[in-house]
PDB file of C-alpha atoms in Angstrom:
ATOM      1  CA  MET X  23     -31.785  11.035  -4.382  1.00  0.00           C
ATOM      2  CA  VAL X  24     -32.853  14.281  -2.752  1.00  0.00           C
ATOM      3  CA  LYS X  25     -32.476  12.833   0.620  1.00  0.00           C
ATOM      4  CA  GLY X  26     -29.007  11.739  -0.316  1.00  0.00           C
ATOM      5  CA  ILE X  27     -27.979  15.174  -1.436  1.00  0.00           C
ATOM      6  CA  LEU X  28     -29.507  16.692   1.776  1.00  0.00           C
ATOM      7  CA  ILE X  29     -27.382  14.275   3.755  1.00  0.00           C
ATOM      8  CA  THR X  30     -24.300  15.147   1.791  1.00  0.00           C
ATOM      9  CA  VAL X  31     -24.824  18.879   2.296  1.00  0.00           C
ATOM     10  CA  ALA X  32     -25.503  18.537   6.028  1.00  0.00           C
ATOM     11  CA  VAL X  33     -22.329  16.428   6.249  1.00  0.00           C
ATOM     12  CA  LEU X  34     -20.372  19.208   4.515  1.00  0.00           C
ATOM     13  CA  VAL X  35     -21.781  21.955   6.665  1.00  0.00           C
ATOM     14  CA  PHE X  36     -21.007  20.034   9.701  1.00  0.00           C
ATOM     15  CA  SER X  37     -17.514  19.390   8.533  1.00  0.00           C
ATOM     16  CA  ALA X  38     -16.910  23.052   7.722  1.00  0.00           C
ATOM     17  CA  VAL X  39     -18.233  23.992  11.338  1.00  0.00           C
ATOM     18  CA  ILE X  40     -15.862  21.517  12.920  1.00  0.00           C
ATOM     19  CA  ILE X  41     -12.988  22.636  10.909  1.00  0.00           C
ATOM     20  CA  GLY X  42     -13.755  26.280  11.600  1.00  0.00           C
ATOM     21  CA  LEU X  43     -14.034  25.636  15.343  1.00  0.00           C
ATOM     22  CA  ILE X  44     -10.619  23.499  15.285  1.00  0.00           C
ATOM     23  CA  GLY X  45      -9.099  26.426  13.329  1.00  0.00           C
ATOM     24  CA  GLN X  46     -10.369  29.189  15.932  1.00  0.00           C
ATOM     25  CA  ALA X  47      -9.098  26.906  18.781  1.00  0.00           C
ATOM     26  CA  ARG X  48      -5.661  26.636  17.171  1.00  0.00           C
ATOM     27  CA  GLU X  49      -5.314  30.356  16.525  1.00  0.00           C
ATOM     28  CA  ALA X  50      -6.626  31.204  20.072  1.00  0.00           C
ATOM     29  CA  SER X  51      -4.025  28.894  21.421  1.00  0.00           C
ATOM     30  CA  LYS X  52      -1.271  30.523  19.421  1.00  0.00           C
ATOM     31  CA  ALA X  53      -2.328  33.962  20.759  1.00  0.00           C
ATOM     32  CA  LYS X  54      -2.263  32.532  24.343  1.00  0.00           C
ATOM     33  CA  GLN X  55       1.185  30.961  23.764  1.00  0.00           C
ATOM     34  CA  MET X  56       2.505  34.301  22.695  1.00  0.00           C
ATOM     35  CA  THR X  57       1.046  36.018  25.709  1.00  0.00           C
ATOM     36  CA  THR X  58       2.316  33.248  28.089  1.00  0.00           C
ATOM     37  CA  ALA X  59       5.883  33.457  26.677  1.00  0.00           C
ATOM     38  CA  LEU X  60       6.004  37.135  27.442  1.00  0.00           C
ATOM     39  CA  THR X  61       4.174  37.216  30.708  1.00  0.00           C
ATOM     40  CA  GLN X  62       6.690  34.745  32.212  1.00  0.00           C
ATOM     41  CA  TYR X  63       9.036  37.665  32.451  1.00  0.00           C
ATOM     42  CA  VAL X  64       6.581  39.911  34.476  1.00  0.00           C
ATOM     43  CA  THR X  65       8.669  39.015  37.594  1.00  0.00           C
ATOM     44  CA  GLN X  66      11.823  40.685  36.269  1.00  0.00           C
ATOM     45  CA  ARG X  67      12.095  44.243  37.419  1.00  0.00           C
ATOM     46  CA  VAL X  68      14.405  47.140  36.597  1.00  0.00           C
ATOM     47  CA  GLY X  69      14.370  48.543  40.096  1.00  0.00           C
ATOM     48  CA  GLY X  70      14.588  52.077  41.424  1.00  0.00           C
ATOM     49  CA  ILE X  71      12.373  55.083  40.789  1.00  0.00           C
ATOM     50  CA  VAL X  72      12.390  57.889  38.411  1.00  0.00           C
ATOM     51  CA  ASP X  73      14.903  60.552  39.510  1.00  0.00           C
ATOM     52  CA  PHE X  74      14.794  63.924  37.835  1.00  0.00           C
ATOM     53  CA  GLU X  75      18.203  64.678  39.137  1.00  0.00           C
ATOM     54  CA  ALA X  76      19.755  61.912  37.119  1.00  0.00           C
ATOM     55  CA  PHE X  77      18.508  63.590  33.867  1.00  0.00           C
ATOM     56  CA  SER X  78      21.255  66.189  33.958  1.00  0.00           C
ATOM     57  CA  GLU X  79      23.482  63.536  32.168  1.00  0.00           C
ATOM     58  CA  LEU X  80      21.051  63.185  29.234  1.00  0.00           C
ATOM     59  CA  PRO X  81      20.834  65.248  26.090  1.00  0.00           C
ATOM     60  CA  PRO X  82      18.809  68.424  26.886  1.00  0.00           C
ATOM     61  CA  PRO X  83      15.777  67.425  24.783  1.00  0.00           C
ATOM     62  CA  VAL X  84      15.689  63.968  26.176  1.00  0.00           C
ATOM     63  CA  ALA X  85      15.756  65.203  29.753  1.00  0.00           C
ATOM     64  CA  ARG X  86      13.096  67.809  28.941  1.00  0.00           C
ATOM     65  CA  TYR X  87      10.903  65.034  27.563  1.00  0.00           C
ATOM     66  CA  PHE X  88      11.207  62.795  30.665  1.00  0.00           C
ATOM     67  CA  ARG X  89      10.404  65.722  32.925  1.00  0.00           C
ATOM     68  CA  TYR X  90       7.374  66.499  30.863  1.00  0.00           C
ATOM     69  CA  VAL X  91       5.939  63.052  30.668  1.00  0.00           C
ATOM     70  CA  LEU X  92       6.921  61.380  33.978  1.00  0.00           C
ATOM     71  CA  THR X  93       6.643  62.230  37.437  1.00  0.00           C
ATOM     72  CA  ASN X  94       9.714  62.498  39.909  1.00  0.00           C
ATOM     73  CA  GLY X  95       9.682  59.508  42.163  1.00  0.00           C
ATOM     74  CA  GLN X  96       7.334  57.417  40.320  1.00  0.00           C
ATOM     75  CA  LYS X  97       8.012  53.733  39.774  1.00  0.00           C
ATOM     76  CA  PHE X  98       8.821  51.914  36.553  1.00  0.00           C
ATOM     77  CA  ILE X  99       6.348  50.327  34.400  1.00  0.00           C
ATOM     78  CA  ARG X 100       6.125  46.434  34.642  1.00  0.00           C
ATOM     79  CA  VAL X 101       3.326  45.840  32.334  1.00  0.00           C
ATOM     80  CA  ALA X 102       1.311  47.961  30.016  1.00  0.00           C
ATOM     81  CA  LYS X 103      -1.937  47.016  28.327  1.00  0.00           C
ATOM     82  CA  ILE X 104      -2.772  49.400  25.437  1.00  0.00           C
ATOM     83  CA  HIS X 105      -6.118  49.226  23.461  1.00  0.00           C
ATOM     84  CA  GLN X 106      -6.130  50.765  20.018  1.00  0.00           C
ATOM     85  CA  SER X 107      -8.358  51.509  17.152  1.00  0.00           C
ATOM     86  CA  GLY X 108      -7.694  52.972  13.711  1.00  0.00           C
ATOM     87  CA  VAL X 109      -6.997  52.066  10.095  1.00  0.00           C
ATOM     88  CA  LEU X 110      -4.150  50.470   8.243  1.00  0.00           C
ATOM     89  CA  ARG X 111      -3.287  49.309   4.856  1.00  0.00           C
ATOM     90  CA  THR X 112      -1.223  46.244   3.844  1.00  0.00           C
ATOM     91  CA  SER X 113       0.893  48.056   1.336  1.00  0.00           C
ATOM     92  CA  THR X 114       2.094  51.556   0.293  1.00  0.00           C
ATOM     93  CA  ARG X 115       0.741  50.683  -3.118  1.00  0.00           C
ATOM     94  CA  THR X 116      -2.981  50.189  -2.173  1.00  0.00           C
ATOM     95  CA  GLU X 117      -5.440  52.993  -1.285  1.00  0.00           C
ATOM     96  CA  ASN X 118      -7.613  50.470   0.529  1.00  0.00           C
ATOM     97  CA  TRP X 119      -7.640  51.376   4.220  1.00  0.00           C
ATOM     98  CA  LEU X 120      -9.008  48.857   6.682  1.00  0.00           C
ATOM     99  CA  PRO X 121     -10.482  49.442  10.145  1.00  0.00           C
ATOM    100  CA  PHE X 122      -8.829  47.658  13.022  1.00  0.00           C
ATOM    101  CA  THR X 123      -8.981  47.162  16.831  1.00  0.00           C
ATOM    102  CA  ALA X 124      -6.108  45.974  18.707  1.00  0.00           C
ATOM    103  CA  THR X 125      -4.745  45.130  22.227  1.00  0.00           C
ATOM    104  CA  GLN X 126      -1.061  45.391  22.976  1.00  0.00           C
ATOM    105  CA  LEU X 127       0.467  43.831  25.773  1.00  0.00           C
ATOM    106  CA  VAL X 128       3.964  45.142  26.787  1.00  0.00           C
ATOM    107  CA  VAL X 129       6.363  43.929  29.388  1.00  0.00           C
ATOM    108  CA  PRO X 130       9.262  46.621  29.475  1.00  0.00           C
ATOM    109  CA  PRO X 131      11.500  44.597  31.786  1.00  0.00           C
ATOM    110  CA  ALA X 132      11.525  41.914  29.321  1.00  0.00           C
ATOM    111  CA  VAL X 133      11.863  44.282  26.272  1.00  0.00           C
ATOM    112  CA  GLY X 134       8.929  42.530  24.776  1.00  0.00           C
ATOM    113  CA  PHE X 135       5.227  42.881  23.393  1.00  0.00           C
ATOM    114  CA  VAL X 136       2.232  41.026  21.945  1.00  0.00           C
ATOM    115  CA  TRP X 137       0.010  42.829  19.445  1.00  0.00           C
ATOM    116  CA  ASN X 138      -3.362  41.193  18.883  1.00  0.00           C
ATOM    117  CA  ALA X 139      -5.313  42.826  16.175  1.00  0.00           C
ATOM    118  CA  LYS X 140      -8.686  42.281  14.493  1.00  0.00           C
ATOM    119  CA  VAL X 141      -8.729  43.910  10.905  1.00  0.00           C
ATOM    120  CA  LYS X 142     -12.088  44.232   9.231  1.00  0.00           C
ATOM    121  CA  THR X 143     -12.307  42.998   5.820  1.00  0.00           C
ATOM    122  CA  PRO X 144     -15.336  42.919   3.338  1.00  0.00           C
ATOM    123  CA  LEU X 145     -18.281  40.591   3.356  1.00  0.00           C
ATOM    124  CA  GLY X 146     -18.204  40.491   7.207  1.00  0.00           C
ATOM    125  CA  THR X 147     -14.916  38.640   7.558  1.00  0.00           C
ATOM    126  CA  HIS X 148     -11.792  39.739   9.254  1.00  0.00           C
ATOM    127  CA  ILE X 149      -8.226  39.142   9.491  1.00  0.00           C
ATOM    128  CA  ARG X 150      -6.492  38.293  12.812  1.00  0.00           C
ATOM    129  CA  VAL X 151      -2.902  39.659  13.176  1.00  0.00           C
ATOM    130  CA  LEU X 152      -0.618  38.601  15.937  1.00  0.00           C
ATOM    131  CA  ASP X 153       2.904  40.414  16.189  1.00  0.00           C
ATOM    132  CA  SER X 154       5.138  39.733  18.933  1.00  0.00           C
ATOM    133  CA  TYR X 155       8.736  40.396  20.218  1.00  0.00           C
ATOM    134  CA  THR X 156       9.799  38.083  23.098  1.00  0.00           C
ATOM    135  CA  ALA X 157      13.314  37.068  24.210  1.00  0.00           C
ATOM    136  CA  GLY X 158      14.834  38.499  21.226  1.00  0.00           C
ATOM    137  CA  VAL X 159      12.630  36.833  18.744  1.00  0.00           C
ATOM    138  CA  GLY X 160      10.283  38.519  16.431  1.00  0.00           C
ATOM    139  CA  ALA X 161       7.138  36.667  15.232  1.00  0.00           C
ATOM    140  CA  SER X 162       4.138  37.540  12.970  1.00  0.00           C
ATOM    141  CA  ARG X 163       1.059  35.372  12.488  1.00  0.00           C
ATOM    142  CA  VAL X 164      -1.937  36.257  10.030  1.00  0.00           C
ATOM    143  CA  SER X 165      -5.065  34.319   9.922  1.00  0.00           C
ATOM    144  CA  LEU X 166      -8.429  34.598   8.074  1.00  0.00           C
ATOM    145  CA  SER X 167     -11.446  35.164  10.502  1.00  0.00           C
ATOM    146  CA  SER X 168      -9.202  34.107  13.325  1.00  0.00           C
ATOM    147  CA  THR X 169      -9.465  30.532  11.888  1.00  0.00           C
ATOM    148  CA  PHE X 170      -7.245  29.770   8.802  1.00  0.00           C
ATOM    149  CA  ALA X 171      -3.572  30.542   8.949  1.00  0.00           C
ATOM    150  CA  MET X 172      -2.504  32.614   6.113  1.00  0.00           C
ATOM    151  CA  ALA X 173       1.026  33.415   6.960  1.00  0.00           C
ATOM    152  CA  SER X 174       3.396  32.751  10.020  1.00  0.00           C
ATOM    153  CA  THR X 175       6.996  33.864  10.351  1.00  0.00           C
ATOM    154  CA  THR X 176       9.245  33.490  13.367  1.00  0.00           C
ATOM    155  CA  GLY X 177      12.877  34.349  14.381  1.00  0.00           C
ATOM    156  CA  VAL X 178      14.071  35.785  11.192  1.00  0.00           C
ATOM    157  CA  PRO X 179      16.938  38.254  11.891  1.00  0.00           C
ATOM    158  CA  GLU X 180      15.197  40.898   9.740  1.00  0.00           C
ATOM    159  CA  LEU X 181      11.940  40.343  11.577  1.00  0.00           C
ATOM    160  CA  ASN X 182      13.752  40.502  14.967  1.00  0.00           C
ATOM    161  CA  SER X 183      15.357  43.853  14.027  1.00  0.00           C
ATOM    162  CA  GLY X 184      12.079  45.299  12.732  1.00  0.00           C
ATOM    163  CA  ALA X 185      10.168  44.259  15.797  1.00  0.00           C
ATOM    164  CA  LEU X 186      12.795  45.664  18.123  1.00  0.00           C
ATOM    165  CA  HIS X 187      12.641  48.941  16.114  1.00  0.00           C
ATOM    166  CA  ARG X 188       8.917  48.915  16.651  1.00  0.00           C
ATOM    167  CA  TYR X 189       9.172  48.316  20.412  1.00  0.00           C
ATOM    168  CA  LEU X 190      11.663  51.276  20.732  1.00  0.00           C
ATOM    169  CA  ALA X 191       9.456  53.596  18.677  1.00  0.00           C
ATOM    170  CA  GLU X 192       6.165  52.610  20.543  1.00  0.00           C
ATOM    171  CA  ALA X 193       7.831  53.084  24.021  1.00  0.00           C
ATOM    172  CA  VAL X 194       6.273  56.540  24.071  1.00  0.00           C
ATOM    173  CA  TRP X 195       3.273  54.757  25.175  1.00  0.00           C
ATOM    174  CA  PHE X 196       5.132  53.152  28.035  1.00  0.00           C
ATOM    175  CA  PRO X 197       7.725  55.886  28.628  1.00  0.00           C
ATOM    176  CA  THR X 198       9.848  54.609  31.534  1.00  0.00           C
ATOM    177  CA  ALA X 199      11.065  51.995  29.005  1.00  0.00           C
ATOM    178  CA  LEU X 200      13.097  54.752  27.450  1.00  0.00           C
ATOM    179  CA  LEU X 201      15.057  55.555  30.433  1.00  0.00           C
ATOM    180  CA  PRO X 202      18.831  54.520  30.546  1.00  0.00           C
ATOM    181  CA  GLN X 203      18.050  52.008  33.286  1.00  0.00           C
ATOM    182  CA  CYS X 204      16.063  50.133  30.656  1.00  0.00           C
ATOM    183  CA  GLY X 205      18.941  49.802  28.264  1.00  0.00           C
ATOM    184  CA  VAL X 206      18.467  52.873  25.994  1.00  0.00           C
ATOM    185  CA  VAL X 207      21.609  54.778  25.235  1.00  0.00           C
ATOM    186  CA  TRP X 208      20.961  58.454  24.211  1.00  0.00           C
ATOM    187  CA  HIS X 209      23.308  60.480  22.055  1.00  0.00           C
ATOM    188  CA  PRO X 210      22.873  64.153  21.394  1.00  0.00           C
ATOM    189  CA  ILE X 211      22.094  65.564  17.924  1.00  0.00           C
ATOM    190  CA  ASP X 212      20.725  69.115  18.414  1.00  0.00           C
ATOM    191  CA  ASP X 213      18.114  70.955  20.614  1.00  0.00           C
ATOM    192  CA  ARG X 214      15.304  69.180  19.148  1.00  0.00           C
ATOM    193  CA  SER X 215      16.441  65.706  18.478  1.00  0.00           C
ATOM    194  CA  ALA X 216      18.565  62.852  19.917  1.00  0.00           C
ATOM    195  CA  LEU X 217      19.544  59.247  18.850  1.00  0.00           C
ATOM    196  CA  ALA X 218      18.274  56.400  20.800  1.00  0.00           C
ATOM    197  CA  THR X 219      20.112  53.031  20.677  1.00  0.00           C
ATOM    198  CA  LEU X 220      18.757  49.804  22.206  1.00  0.00           C
ATOM    199  CA  THR X 221      20.464  46.432  22.112  1.00  0.00           C
ATOM    200  CA  ASP X 222      18.703  43.223  23.059  1.00  0.00           C
ATOM    201  CA  ARG X 223      20.037  39.719  22.886  1.00  0.00           C
ATOM    202  CA  GLY X 224      22.438  40.491  20.130  1.00  0.00           C
ATOM    203  CA  THR X 225      20.208  42.838  18.009  1.00  0.00           C
ATOM    204  CA  THR X 226      20.878  46.531  17.997  1.00  0.00           C
ATOM    205  CA  VAL X 227      18.519  49.247  16.591  1.00  0.00           C
ATOM    206  CA  CYS X 228      18.811  53.038  16.490  1.00  0.00           C
ATOM    207  CA  LEU X 229      16.071  55.642  16.184  1.00  0.00           C
ATOM    208  CA  THR X 230      16.230  59.413  15.892  1.00  0.00           C
ATOM    209  CA  PHE X 231      13.672  61.017  18.308  1.00  0.00           C
ATOM    210  CA  GLN X 232      12.325  64.334  17.285  1.00  0.00           C
ATOM    211  CA  PHE X 233      11.044  66.625  20.136  1.00  0.00           C
ATOM    212  CA  SER X 234       8.736  69.646  20.431  1.00  0.00           C
ATOM    213  CA  GLU X 235       9.709  72.825  22.407  1.00  0.00           C
ATOM    214  CA  VAL X 236       7.323  71.617  25.146  1.00  0.00           C
ATOM    215  CA  GLY X 237       9.055  68.197  25.635  1.00  0.00           C
ATOM    216  CA  THR X 238       6.763  65.793  23.783  1.00  0.00           C
ATOM    217  CA  VAL X 239       8.168  63.302  21.250  1.00  0.00           C
ATOM    218  CA  GLU X 240       6.742  64.455  17.863  1.00  0.00           C
ATOM    219  CA  GLY X 241       8.275  61.750  15.726  1.00  0.00           C
ATOM    220  CA  VAL X 242      10.801  58.921  15.432  1.00  0.00           C
ATOM    221  CA  TYR X 243      12.785  58.137  12.315  1.00  0.00           C
ATOM    222  CA  SER X 244      15.033  55.271  10.990  1.00  0.00           C
ATOM    223  CA  ASN X 245      16.982  55.599   7.702  1.00  0.00           C
ATOM    224  CA  GLY X 246      16.672  51.819   7.346  1.00  0.00           C
ATOM    225  CA  ARG X 247      14.159  49.704   9.249  1.00  0.00           C
ATOM    226  CA  PHE X 248      13.578  46.212   7.971  1.00  0.00           C
ATOM    227  CA  GLY X 249      10.124  45.490   6.410  1.00  0.00           C
ATOM    228  CA  ASN X 250       8.703  42.770   4.245  1.00  0.00           C
ATOM    229  CA  PHE X 251       7.881  44.027   0.913  1.00  0.00           C
ATOM    230  CA  ASP X 252       6.416  41.527  -1.699  1.00  0.00           C
ATOM    231  CA  GLY X 253       7.821  38.593   0.389  1.00  0.00           C
ATOM    232  CA  GLU X 254      11.242  40.139   0.611  1.00  0.00           C
ATOM    233  CA  TYR X 255      12.772  41.958   3.568  1.00  0.00           C
ATOM    234  CA  LYS X 256      14.257  45.293   2.783  1.00  0.00           C
ATOM    235  CA  GLN X 257      15.679  48.143   4.807  1.00  0.00           C
ATOM    236  CA  VAL X 258      13.596  51.156   4.040  1.00  0.00           C
ATOM    237  CA  PRO X 259      13.433  54.601   5.689  1.00  0.00           C
ATOM    238  CA  TRP X 260      10.638  54.655   8.195  1.00  0.00           C
ATOM    239  CA  GLN X 261       8.880  57.351  10.141  1.00  0.00           C
ATOM    240  CA  GLY X 262       6.427  57.489  13.131  1.00  0.00           C
ATOM    241  CA  CYS X 263       4.504  60.689  14.303  1.00  0.00           C
ATOM    242  CA  PHE X 264       2.683  61.091  17.534  1.00  0.00           C
ATOM    243  CA  ARG X 265       0.510  63.929  19.043  1.00  0.00           C
ATOM    244  CA  ASP X 266      -2.431  64.593  21.277  1.00  0.00           C
ATOM    245  CA  TYR X 267      -0.803  63.814  24.626  1.00  0.00           C
ATOM    246  CA  GLN X 268      -2.989  63.004  27.429  1.00  0.00           C
ATOM    247  CA  VAL X 269      -2.511  61.910  30.937  1.00  0.00           C
ATOM    248  CA  GLN X 270      -2.674  58.175  31.586  1.00  0.00           C
ATOM    249  CA  ALA X 271      -1.902  56.934  35.172  1.00  0.00           C
ATOM    250  CA  GLY X 272       0.007  60.202  35.871  1.00  0.00           C
ATOM    251  CA  MET X 273       2.077  59.968  32.734  1.00  0.00           C
ATOM    252  CA  ARG X 274       1.739  61.900  29.619  1.00  0.00           C
ATOM    253  CA  VAL X 275       1.511  59.710  26.510  1.00  0.00           C
ATOM    254  CA  PRO X 276       0.286  60.363  22.905  1.00  0.00           C
ATOM    255  CA  SER X 277      -3.305  59.430  22.151  1.00  0.00           C
ATOM    256  CA  TYR X 278      -2.664  59.386  18.326  1.00  0.00           C
ATOM    257  CA  GLY X 279       0.018  57.940  16.313  1.00  0.00           C
ATOM    258  CA  GLU X 280       0.781  57.259  12.551  1.00  0.00           C
ATOM    259  CA  VAL X 281       3.579  55.344  10.841  1.00  0.00           C
ATOM    260  CA  GLY X 282       4.737  54.828   7.260  1.00  0.00           C
ATOM    261  CA  TRP X 283       7.555  54.014   4.972  1.00  0.00           C
ATOM    262  CA  TYR X 284       9.424  56.475   2.642  1.00  0.00           C
ATOM    263  CA  ASP X 285       8.901  55.673  -1.027  1.00  0.00           C
ATOM    264  CA  ASN X 286      11.029  57.888  -3.361  1.00  0.00           C
ATOM    265  CA  GLY X 287      11.513  60.400  -0.702  1.00  0.00           C
ATOM    266  CA  THR X 288       7.733  60.642   0.207  1.00  0.00           C
ATOM    267  CA  LEU X 289       6.299  59.284   3.383  1.00  0.00           C
ATOM    268  CA  GLN X 290       3.548  56.824   2.674  1.00  0.00           C
ATOM    269  CA  LEU X 291       1.503  56.231   5.824  1.00  0.00           C
ATOM    270  CA  VAL X 292       0.298  52.498   6.429  1.00  0.00           C
ATOM    271  CA  TRP X 293      -0.928  52.827  10.079  1.00  0.00           C
ATOM    272  CA  LYS X 294      -3.084  55.484  11.848  1.00  0.00           C
ATOM    273  CA  GLY X 295      -4.237  54.618  15.392  1.00  0.00           C
ATOM    274  CA  HIS X 296      -5.778  56.085  18.427  1.00  0.00           C
ATOM    275  CA  ILE X 297      -5.207  54.900  21.952  1.00  0.00           C
ATOM    276  CA  MET X 298      -8.614  54.285  23.494  1.00  0.00           C
ATOM    277  CA  ASN X 299      -7.228  53.190  26.895  1.00  0.00           C
ATOM    278  CA  ALA X 300      -4.115  52.334  28.564  1.00  0.00           C
ATOM    279  CA  GLN X 301      -3.497  50.420  31.760  1.00  0.00           C
ATOM    280  CA  TYR X 302      -0.281  50.237  33.664  1.00  0.00           C
ATOM    281  CA  GLU X 303       0.968  47.976  36.411  1.00  0.00           C
ATOM    282  CA  LEU X 304       3.968  49.415  38.189  1.00  0.00           C
ATOM    283  CA  GLU X 305       6.804  47.620  39.811  1.00  0.00           C
ATOM    284  CA  ALA X 306       6.292  46.929  43.533  1.00  0.00           C
TER     285      ALA X 306
END
């Protein structure tokens, strides 16, 4: 009898290991598929170089920003790989902040990104989060311990819009993507802010960029970005803040950022992240 129990336990353990390995392989394949779908557009190029003389047609704070963070004559970013670490929470209602590390691959000529994050959870487990925006389609996939899929959403119009909002806001980390040649249309507001509009494959988003006197982007704001709240997409005011600019590959980019949703007029942060390293491949 004891022998039979031991055999049963061994079979169950072996089965669990096999199932786990299959799950890990499946989730790794999903991550590779997202990356492959994006990198096929690497050969696209915007062309040209950064020309400070052309900035005279832009709103003054926008021109000041580009002159501060870019170098006259530099080439456009073709690929950016950004390594992050920080903390996040899954809802504005929880006080439970979870540490994460992430790698974000961005291809500005394709207006797309893949964010691959590992979020630490109790008891030595973790959650793998894969967010992407490729060819106009937003996608989000969450798995437990990079093995068991917990949620997966692709191509929902609200998700597409939210992902494009995110791309536009995070372009401060790959700043040539904010130039007019990359599709961003700038409208003046005042001496310290301007409205950026980006349209990609039928989806249009707008963000108000807030600038410092020096020229850095201090914040971005949307009065209605789509987010998933309790399983339902809603348009909610959203804010991102950036600081601690450092030189990366000859460009000035913020090394710290935080984002959150407004709840009854109060900003509730849900993400705080540091840029540990950023690598750039420029157009030939």
